[in-house]
GROMACS .gro file of N, CA and C in nm:
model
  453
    1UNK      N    1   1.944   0.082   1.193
    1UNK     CA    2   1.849   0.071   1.084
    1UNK      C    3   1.884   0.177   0.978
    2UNK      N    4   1.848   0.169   0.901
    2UNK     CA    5   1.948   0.245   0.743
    2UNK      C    6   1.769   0.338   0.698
    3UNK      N    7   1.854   0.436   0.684
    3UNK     CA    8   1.752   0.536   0.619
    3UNK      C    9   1.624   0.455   0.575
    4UNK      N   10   1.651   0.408   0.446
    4UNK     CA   11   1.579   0.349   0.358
    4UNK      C   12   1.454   0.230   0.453
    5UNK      N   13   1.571   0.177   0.515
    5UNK     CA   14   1.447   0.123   0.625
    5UNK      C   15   1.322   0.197   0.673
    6UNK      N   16   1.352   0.249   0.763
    6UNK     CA   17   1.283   0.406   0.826
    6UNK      C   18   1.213   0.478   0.740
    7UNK      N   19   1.221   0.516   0.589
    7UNK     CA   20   1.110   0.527   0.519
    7UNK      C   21   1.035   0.405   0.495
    8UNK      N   22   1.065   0.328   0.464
    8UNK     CA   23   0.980   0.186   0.391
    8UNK      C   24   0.924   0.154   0.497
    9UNK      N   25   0.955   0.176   0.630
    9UNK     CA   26   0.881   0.128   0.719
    9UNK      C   27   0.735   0.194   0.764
   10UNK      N   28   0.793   0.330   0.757
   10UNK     CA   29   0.736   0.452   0.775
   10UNK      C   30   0.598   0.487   0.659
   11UNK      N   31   0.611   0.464   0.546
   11UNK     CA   32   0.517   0.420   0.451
   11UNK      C   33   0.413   0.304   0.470
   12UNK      N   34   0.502   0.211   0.482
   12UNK     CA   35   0.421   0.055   0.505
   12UNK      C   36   0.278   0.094   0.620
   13UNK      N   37   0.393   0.154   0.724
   13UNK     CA   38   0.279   0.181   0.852
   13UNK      C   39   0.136   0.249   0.809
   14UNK      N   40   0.199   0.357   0.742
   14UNK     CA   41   0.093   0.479   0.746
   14UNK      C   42  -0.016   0.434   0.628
   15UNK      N   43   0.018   0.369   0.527
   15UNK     CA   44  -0.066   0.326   0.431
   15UNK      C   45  -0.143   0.191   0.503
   16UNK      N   46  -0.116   0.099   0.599
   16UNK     CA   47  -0.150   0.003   0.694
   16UNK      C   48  -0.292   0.042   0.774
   17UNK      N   49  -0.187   0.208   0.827
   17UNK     CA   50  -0.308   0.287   0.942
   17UNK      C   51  -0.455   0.363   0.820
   18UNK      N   52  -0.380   0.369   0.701
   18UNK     CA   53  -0.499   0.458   0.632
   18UNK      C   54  -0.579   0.320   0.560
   19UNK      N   55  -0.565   0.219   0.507
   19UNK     CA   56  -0.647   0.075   0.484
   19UNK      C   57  -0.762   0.081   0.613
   20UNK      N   58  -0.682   0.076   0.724
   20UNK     CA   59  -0.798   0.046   0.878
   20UNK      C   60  -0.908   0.195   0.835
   21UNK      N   61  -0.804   0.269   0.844
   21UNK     CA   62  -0.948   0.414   0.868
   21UNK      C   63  -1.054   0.442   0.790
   22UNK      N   64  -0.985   0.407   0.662
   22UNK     CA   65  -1.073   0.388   0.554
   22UNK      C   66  -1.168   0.289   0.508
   23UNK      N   67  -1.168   0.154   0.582
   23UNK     CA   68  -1.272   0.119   0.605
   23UNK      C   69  -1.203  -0.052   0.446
   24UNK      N   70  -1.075  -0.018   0.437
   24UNK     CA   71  -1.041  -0.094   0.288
   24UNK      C   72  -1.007  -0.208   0.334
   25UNK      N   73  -0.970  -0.278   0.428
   25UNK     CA   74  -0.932  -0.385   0.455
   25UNK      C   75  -0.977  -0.451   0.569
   26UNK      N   76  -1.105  -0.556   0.493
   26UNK     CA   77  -1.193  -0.656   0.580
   26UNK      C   78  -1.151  -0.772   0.661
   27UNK      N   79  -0.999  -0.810   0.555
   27UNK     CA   80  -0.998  -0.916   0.636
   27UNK      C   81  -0.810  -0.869   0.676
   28UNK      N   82  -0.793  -0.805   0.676
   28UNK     CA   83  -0.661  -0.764   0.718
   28UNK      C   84  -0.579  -0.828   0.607
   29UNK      N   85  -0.591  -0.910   0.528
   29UNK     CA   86  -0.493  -0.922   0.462
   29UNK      C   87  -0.407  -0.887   0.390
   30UNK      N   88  -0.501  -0.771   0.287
   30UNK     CA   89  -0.425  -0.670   0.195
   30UNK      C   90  -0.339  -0.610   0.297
   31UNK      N   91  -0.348  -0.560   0.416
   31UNK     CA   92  -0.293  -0.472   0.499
   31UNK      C   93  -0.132  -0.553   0.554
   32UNK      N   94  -0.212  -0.681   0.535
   32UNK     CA   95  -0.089  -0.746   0.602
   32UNK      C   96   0.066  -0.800   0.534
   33UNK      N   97   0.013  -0.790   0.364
   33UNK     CA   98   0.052  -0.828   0.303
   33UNK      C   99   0.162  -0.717   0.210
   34UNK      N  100   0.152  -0.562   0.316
   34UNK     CA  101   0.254  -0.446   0.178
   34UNK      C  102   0.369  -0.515   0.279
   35UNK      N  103   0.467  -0.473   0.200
   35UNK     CA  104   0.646  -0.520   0.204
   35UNK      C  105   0.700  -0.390   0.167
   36UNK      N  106   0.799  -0.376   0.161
   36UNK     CA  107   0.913  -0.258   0.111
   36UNK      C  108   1.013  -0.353   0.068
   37UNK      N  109   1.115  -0.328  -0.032
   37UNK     CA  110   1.211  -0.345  -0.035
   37UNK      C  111   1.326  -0.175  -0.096
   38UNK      N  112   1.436  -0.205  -0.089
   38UNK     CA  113   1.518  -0.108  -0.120
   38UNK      C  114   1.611  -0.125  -0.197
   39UNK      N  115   1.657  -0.082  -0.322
   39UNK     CA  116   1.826  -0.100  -0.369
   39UNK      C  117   1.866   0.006  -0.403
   40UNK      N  118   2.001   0.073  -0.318
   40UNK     CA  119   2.035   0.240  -0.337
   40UNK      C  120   1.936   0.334  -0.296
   41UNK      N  121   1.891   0.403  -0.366
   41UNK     CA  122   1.786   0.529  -0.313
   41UNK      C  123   1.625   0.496  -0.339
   42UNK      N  124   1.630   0.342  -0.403
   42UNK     CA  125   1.478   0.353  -0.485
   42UNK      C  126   1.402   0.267  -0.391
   43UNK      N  127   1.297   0.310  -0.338
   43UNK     CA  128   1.209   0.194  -0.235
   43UNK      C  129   1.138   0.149  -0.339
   44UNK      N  130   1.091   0.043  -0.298
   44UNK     CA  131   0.974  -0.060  -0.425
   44UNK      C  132   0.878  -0.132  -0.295
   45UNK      N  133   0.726  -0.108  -0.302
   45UNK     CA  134   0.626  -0.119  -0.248
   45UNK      C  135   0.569  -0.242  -0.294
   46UNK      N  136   0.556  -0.381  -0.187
   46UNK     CA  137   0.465  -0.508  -0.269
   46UNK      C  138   0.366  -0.523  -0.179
   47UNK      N  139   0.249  -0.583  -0.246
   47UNK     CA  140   0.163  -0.593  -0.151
   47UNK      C  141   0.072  -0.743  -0.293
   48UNK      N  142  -0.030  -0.776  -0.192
   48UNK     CA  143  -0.171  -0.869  -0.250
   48UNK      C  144  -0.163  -0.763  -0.425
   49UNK      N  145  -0.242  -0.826  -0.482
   49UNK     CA  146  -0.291  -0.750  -0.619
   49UNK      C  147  -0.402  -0.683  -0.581
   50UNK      N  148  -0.496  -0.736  -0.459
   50UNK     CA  149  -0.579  -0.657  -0.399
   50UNK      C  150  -0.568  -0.525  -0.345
   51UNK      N  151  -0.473  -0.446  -0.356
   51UNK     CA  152  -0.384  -0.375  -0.307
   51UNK      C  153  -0.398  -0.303  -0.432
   52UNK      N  154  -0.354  -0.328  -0.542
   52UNK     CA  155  -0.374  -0.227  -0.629
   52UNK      C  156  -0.476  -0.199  -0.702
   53UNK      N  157  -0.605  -0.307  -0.645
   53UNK     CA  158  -0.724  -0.220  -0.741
   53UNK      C  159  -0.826  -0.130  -0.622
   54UNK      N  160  -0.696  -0.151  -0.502
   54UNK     CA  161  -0.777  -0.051  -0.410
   54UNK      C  162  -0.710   0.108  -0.400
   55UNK      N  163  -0.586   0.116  -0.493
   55UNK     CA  164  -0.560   0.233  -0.497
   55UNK      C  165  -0.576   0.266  -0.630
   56UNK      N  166  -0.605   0.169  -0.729
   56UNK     CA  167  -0.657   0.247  -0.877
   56UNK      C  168  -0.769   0.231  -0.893
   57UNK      N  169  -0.880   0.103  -0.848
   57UNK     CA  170  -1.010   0.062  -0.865
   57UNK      C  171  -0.999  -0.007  -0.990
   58UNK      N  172  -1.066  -0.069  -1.064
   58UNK     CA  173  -1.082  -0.181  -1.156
   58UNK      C  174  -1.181  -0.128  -1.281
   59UNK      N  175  -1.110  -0.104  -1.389
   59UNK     CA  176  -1.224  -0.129  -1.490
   59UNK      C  177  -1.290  -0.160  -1.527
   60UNK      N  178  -1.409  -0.165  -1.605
   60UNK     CA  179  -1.499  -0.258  -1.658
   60UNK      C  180  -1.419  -0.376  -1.787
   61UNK      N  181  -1.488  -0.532  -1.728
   61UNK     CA  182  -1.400  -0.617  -1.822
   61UNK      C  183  -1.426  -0.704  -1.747
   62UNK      N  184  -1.321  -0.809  -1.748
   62UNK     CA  185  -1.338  -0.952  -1.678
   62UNK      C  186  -1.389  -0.948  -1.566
   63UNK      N  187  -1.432  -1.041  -1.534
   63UNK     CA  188  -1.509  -1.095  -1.387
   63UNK      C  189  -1.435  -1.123  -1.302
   64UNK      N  190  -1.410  -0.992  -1.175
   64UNK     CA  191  -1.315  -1.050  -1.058
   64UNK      C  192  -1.316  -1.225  -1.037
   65UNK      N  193  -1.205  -1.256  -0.935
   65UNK     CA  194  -1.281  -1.396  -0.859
   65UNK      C  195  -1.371  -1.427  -0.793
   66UNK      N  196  -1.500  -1.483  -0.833
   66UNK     CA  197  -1.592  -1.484  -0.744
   66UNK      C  198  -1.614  -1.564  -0.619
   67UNK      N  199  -1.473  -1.598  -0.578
   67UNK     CA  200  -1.399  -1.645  -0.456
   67UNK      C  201  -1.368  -1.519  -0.377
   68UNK      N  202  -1.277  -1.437  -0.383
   68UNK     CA  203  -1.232  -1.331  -0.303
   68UNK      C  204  -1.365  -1.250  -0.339
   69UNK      N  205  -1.457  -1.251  -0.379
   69UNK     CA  206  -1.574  -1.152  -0.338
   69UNK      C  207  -1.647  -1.183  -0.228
   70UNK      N  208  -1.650  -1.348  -0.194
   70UNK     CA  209  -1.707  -1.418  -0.160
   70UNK      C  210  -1.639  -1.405   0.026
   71UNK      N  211  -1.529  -1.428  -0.026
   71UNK     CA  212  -1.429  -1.448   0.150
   71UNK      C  213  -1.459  -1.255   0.148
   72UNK      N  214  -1.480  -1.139   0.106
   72UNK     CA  215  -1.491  -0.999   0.138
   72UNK      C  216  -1.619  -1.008   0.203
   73UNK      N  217  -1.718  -1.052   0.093
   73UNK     CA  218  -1.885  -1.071   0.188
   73UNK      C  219  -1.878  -1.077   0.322
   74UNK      N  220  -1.760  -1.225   0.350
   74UNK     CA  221  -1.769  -1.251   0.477
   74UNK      C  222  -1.701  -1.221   0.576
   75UNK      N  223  -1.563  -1.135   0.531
   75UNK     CA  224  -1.548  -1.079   0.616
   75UNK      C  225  -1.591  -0.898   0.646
   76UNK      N  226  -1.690  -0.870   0.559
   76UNK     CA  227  -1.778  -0.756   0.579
   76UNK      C  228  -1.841  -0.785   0.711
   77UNK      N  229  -1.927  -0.881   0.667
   77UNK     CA  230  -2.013  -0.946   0.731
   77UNK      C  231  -2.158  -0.910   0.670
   78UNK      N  232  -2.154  -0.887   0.516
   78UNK     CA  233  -2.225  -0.875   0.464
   78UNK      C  234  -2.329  -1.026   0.409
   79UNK      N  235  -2.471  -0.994   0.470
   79UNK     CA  236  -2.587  -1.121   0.410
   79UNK      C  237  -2.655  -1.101   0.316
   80UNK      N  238  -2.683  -1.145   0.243
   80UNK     CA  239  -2.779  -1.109   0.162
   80UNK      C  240  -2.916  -1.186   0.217
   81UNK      N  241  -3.030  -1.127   0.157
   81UNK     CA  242  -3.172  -1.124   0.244
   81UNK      C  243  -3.205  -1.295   0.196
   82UNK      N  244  -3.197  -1.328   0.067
   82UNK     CA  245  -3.196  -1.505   0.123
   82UNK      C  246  -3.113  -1.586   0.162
   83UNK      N  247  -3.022  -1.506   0.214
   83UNK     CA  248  -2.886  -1.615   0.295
   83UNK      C  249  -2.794  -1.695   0.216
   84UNK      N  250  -2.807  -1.652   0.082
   84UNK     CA  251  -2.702  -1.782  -0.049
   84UNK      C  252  -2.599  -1.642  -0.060
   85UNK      N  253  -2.496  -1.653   0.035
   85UNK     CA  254  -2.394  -1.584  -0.006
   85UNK      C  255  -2.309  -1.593  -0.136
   86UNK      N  256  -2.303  -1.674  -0.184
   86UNK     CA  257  -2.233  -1.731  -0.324
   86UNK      C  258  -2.296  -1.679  -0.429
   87UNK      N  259  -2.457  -1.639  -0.433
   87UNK     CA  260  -2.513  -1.586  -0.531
   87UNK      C  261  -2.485  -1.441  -0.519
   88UNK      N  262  -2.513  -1.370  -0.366
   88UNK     CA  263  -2.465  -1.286  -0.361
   88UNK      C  264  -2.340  -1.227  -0.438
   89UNK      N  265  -2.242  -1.295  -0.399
   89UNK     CA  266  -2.085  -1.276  -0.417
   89UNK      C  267  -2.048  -1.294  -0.618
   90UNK      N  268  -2.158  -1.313  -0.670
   90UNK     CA  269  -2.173  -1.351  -0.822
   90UNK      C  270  -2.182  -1.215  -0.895
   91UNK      N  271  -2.335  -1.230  -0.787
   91UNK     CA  272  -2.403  -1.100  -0.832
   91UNK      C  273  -2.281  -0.982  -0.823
   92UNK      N  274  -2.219  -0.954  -0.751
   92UNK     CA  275  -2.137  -0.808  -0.712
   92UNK      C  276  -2.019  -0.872  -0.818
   93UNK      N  277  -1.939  -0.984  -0.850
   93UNK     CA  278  -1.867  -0.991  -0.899
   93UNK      C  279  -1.916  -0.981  -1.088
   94UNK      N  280  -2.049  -1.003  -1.117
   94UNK     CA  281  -2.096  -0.939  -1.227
   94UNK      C  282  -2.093  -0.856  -1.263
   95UNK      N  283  -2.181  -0.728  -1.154
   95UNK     CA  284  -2.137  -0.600  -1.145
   95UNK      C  285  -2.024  -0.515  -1.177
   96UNK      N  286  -1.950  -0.581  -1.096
   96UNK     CA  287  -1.793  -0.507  -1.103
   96UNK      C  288  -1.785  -0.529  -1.256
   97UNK      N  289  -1.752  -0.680  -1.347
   97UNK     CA  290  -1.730  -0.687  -1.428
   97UNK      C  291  -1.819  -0.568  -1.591
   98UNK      N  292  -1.957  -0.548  -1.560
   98UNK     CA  293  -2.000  -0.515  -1.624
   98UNK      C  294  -1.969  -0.359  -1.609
   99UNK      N  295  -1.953  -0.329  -1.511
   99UNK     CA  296  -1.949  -0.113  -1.464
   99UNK      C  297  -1.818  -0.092  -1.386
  100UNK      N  298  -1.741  -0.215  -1.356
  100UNK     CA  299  -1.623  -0.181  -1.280
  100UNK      C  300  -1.617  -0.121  -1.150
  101UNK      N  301  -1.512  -0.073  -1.075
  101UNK     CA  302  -1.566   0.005  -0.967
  101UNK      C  303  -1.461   0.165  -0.995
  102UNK      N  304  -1.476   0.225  -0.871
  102UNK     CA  305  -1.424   0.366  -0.921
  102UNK      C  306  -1.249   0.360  -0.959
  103UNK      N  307  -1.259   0.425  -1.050
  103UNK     CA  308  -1.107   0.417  -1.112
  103UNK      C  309  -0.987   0.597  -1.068
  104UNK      N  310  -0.880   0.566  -1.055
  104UNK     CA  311  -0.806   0.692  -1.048
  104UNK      C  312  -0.865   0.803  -1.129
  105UNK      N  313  -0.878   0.800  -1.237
  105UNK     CA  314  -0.989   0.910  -1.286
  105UNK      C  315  -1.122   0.916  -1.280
  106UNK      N  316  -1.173   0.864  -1.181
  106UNK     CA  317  -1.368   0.849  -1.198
  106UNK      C  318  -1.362   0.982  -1.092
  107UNK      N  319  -1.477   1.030  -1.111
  107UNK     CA  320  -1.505   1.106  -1.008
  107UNK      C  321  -1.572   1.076  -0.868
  108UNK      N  322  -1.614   0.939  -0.891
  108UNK     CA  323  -1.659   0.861  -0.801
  108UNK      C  324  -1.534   0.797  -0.704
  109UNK      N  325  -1.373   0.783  -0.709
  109UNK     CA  326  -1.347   0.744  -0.619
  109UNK      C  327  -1.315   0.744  -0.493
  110UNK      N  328  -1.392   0.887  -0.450
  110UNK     CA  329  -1.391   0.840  -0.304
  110UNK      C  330  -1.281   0.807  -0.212
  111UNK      N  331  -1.237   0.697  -0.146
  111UNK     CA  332  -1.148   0.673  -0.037
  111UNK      C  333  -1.078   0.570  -0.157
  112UNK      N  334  -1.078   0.608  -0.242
  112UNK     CA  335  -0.976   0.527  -0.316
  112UNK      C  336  -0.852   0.637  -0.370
  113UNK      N  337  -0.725   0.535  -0.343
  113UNK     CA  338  -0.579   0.591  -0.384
  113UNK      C  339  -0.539   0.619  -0.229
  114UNK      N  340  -0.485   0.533  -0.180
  114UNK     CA  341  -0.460   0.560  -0.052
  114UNK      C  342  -0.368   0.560  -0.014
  115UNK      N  343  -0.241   0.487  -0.162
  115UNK     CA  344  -0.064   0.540  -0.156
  115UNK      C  345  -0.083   0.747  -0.154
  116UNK      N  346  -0.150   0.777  -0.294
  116UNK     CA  347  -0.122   0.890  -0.276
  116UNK      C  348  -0.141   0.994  -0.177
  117UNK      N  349  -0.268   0.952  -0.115
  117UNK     CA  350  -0.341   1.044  -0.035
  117UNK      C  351  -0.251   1.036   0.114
  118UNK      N  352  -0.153   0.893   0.129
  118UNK     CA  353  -0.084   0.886   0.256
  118UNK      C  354   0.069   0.937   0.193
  119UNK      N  355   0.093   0.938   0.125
  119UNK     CA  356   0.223   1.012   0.044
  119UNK      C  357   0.221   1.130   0.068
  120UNK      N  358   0.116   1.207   0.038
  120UNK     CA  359   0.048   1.343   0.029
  120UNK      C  360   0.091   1.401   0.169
  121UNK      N  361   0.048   1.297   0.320
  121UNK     CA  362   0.016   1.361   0.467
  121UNK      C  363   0.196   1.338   0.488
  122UNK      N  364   0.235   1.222   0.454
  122UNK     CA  365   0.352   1.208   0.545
  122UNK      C  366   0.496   1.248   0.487
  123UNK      N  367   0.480   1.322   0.330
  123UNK     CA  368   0.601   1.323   0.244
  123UNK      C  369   0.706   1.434   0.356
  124UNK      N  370   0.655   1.501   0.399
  124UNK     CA  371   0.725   1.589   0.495
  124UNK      C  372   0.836   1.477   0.591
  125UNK      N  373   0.737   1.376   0.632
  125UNK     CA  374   0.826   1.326   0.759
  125UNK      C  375   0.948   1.248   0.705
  126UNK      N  376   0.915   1.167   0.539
  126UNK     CA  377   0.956   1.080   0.495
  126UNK      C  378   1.062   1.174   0.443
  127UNK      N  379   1.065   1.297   0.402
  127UNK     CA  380   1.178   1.369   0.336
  127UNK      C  381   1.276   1.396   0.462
  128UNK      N  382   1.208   1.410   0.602
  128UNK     CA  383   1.332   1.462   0.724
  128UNK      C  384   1.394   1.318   0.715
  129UNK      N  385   1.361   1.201   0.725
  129UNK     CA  386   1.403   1.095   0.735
  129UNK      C  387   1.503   1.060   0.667
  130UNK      N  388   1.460   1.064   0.553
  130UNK     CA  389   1.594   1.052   0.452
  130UNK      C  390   1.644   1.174   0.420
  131UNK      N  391   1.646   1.276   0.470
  131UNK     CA  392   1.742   1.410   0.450
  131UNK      C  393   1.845   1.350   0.606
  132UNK      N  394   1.815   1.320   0.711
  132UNK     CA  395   1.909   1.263   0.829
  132UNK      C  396   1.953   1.208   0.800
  133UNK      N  397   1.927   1.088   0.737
  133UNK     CA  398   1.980   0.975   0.692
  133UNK      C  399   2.099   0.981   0.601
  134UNK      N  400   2.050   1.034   0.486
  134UNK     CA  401   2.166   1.032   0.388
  134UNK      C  402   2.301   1.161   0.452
  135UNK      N  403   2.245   1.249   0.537
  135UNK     CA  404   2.347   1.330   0.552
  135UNK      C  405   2.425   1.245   0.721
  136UNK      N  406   2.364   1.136   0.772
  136UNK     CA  407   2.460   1.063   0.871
  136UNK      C  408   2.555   0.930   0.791
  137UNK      N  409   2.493   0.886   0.673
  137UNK     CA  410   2.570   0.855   0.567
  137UNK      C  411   2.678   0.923   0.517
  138UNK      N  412   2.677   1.029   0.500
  138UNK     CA  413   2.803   1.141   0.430
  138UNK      C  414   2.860   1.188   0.546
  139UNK      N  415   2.822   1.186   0.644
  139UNK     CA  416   2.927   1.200   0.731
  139UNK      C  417   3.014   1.103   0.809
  140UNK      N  418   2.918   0.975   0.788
  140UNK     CA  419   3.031   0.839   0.844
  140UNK      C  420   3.132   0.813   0.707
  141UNK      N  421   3.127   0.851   0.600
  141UNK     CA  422   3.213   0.836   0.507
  141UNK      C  423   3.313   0.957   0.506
  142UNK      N  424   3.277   1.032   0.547
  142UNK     CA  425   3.417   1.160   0.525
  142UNK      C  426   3.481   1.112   0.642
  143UNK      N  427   3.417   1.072   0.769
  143UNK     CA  428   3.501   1.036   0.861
  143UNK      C  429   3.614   0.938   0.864
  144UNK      N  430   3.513   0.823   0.734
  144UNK     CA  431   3.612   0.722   0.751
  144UNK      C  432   3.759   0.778   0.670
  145UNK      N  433   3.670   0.841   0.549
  145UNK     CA  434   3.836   0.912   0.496
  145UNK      C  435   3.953   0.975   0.530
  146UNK      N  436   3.875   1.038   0.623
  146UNK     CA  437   3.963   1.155   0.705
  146UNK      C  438   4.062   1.022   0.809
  147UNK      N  439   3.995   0.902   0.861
  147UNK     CA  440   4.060   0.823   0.930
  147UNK      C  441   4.160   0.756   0.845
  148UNK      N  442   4.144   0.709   0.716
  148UNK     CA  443   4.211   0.652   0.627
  148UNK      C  444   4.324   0.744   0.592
  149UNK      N  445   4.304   0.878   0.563
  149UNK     CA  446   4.377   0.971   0.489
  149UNK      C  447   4.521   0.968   0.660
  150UNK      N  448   4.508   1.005   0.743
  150UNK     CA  449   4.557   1.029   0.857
  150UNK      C  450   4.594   0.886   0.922
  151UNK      N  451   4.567   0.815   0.878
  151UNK     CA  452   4.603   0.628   0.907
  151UNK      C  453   4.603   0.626   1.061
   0.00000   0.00000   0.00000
């Protein structure tokens, strides 16, 4: 497995394990849905779009889908007291639209930003990783030279 793996993997996980702890992912999907990819040294992180208004939060403005508020209700397992989940799921998707929810600069966000805050715990492990890595890289290449040079 190649360096780059071993971080991207190593990320994927830990931002996976901090979604569960934090309470961000109801129906597992956002969780299920980050990817890594790699080209050269640069990892690139994909996930749901749900995914990124749970690490920036959403402005005030358009009206989420009042579909995915609707499938969150339920997999909260949140009722509302006359049982019309759909009105429910309106109502909060109004909300959001009219006050938004907490944003990277609100002071309100809370357990939101959960790339940075898992960046933050694991940059240590992710730097030994690719400090091994790239230096078992530079050494299968001098080797091969040294084999080439000496035929």
């Amino acid at each position: 497995m190649a360096w780059q793996d071993k971080v991207g993997q190593t990320l994927v996980d830990s931002l996976r394990a901090t979604l569960a702890r934090t309470g961000r992912n109801a129906s597992q999907a956002t969780s299920d849905s980050l990817r890594y990819d790699y080209s050269g040294n640069e990892i690139r992180l994909w996930g749901l779009e749900t995914y990124f208004y749970t690490e920036n939060g959403r402005a005030a403005g358009a009206l989420p889908p009042v579909d995915v508020i609707l499938q969150w209700t339920i997999d909260k397992g949140i009722s509302p007291n006359d049982g019309n989940r759909v009105s429910l799921a309106w109502a909060i998707s109004k909300k959001i639209a009219a006050e938004g929810v907490p944003t990277r600069n609100s002071p309100a966000k809370g357990n939101m930003q959960p790339l940075e805050k898992t960046l933050d715990a694991i940059l240590p492990d992710l730097g030994r990783i690719a400090q091994e890595g790239i230096a078992e890289d530079v050494r299968e290449r001098v080797f091969n030279m040294v084999r080439m040079v000496n035929g």
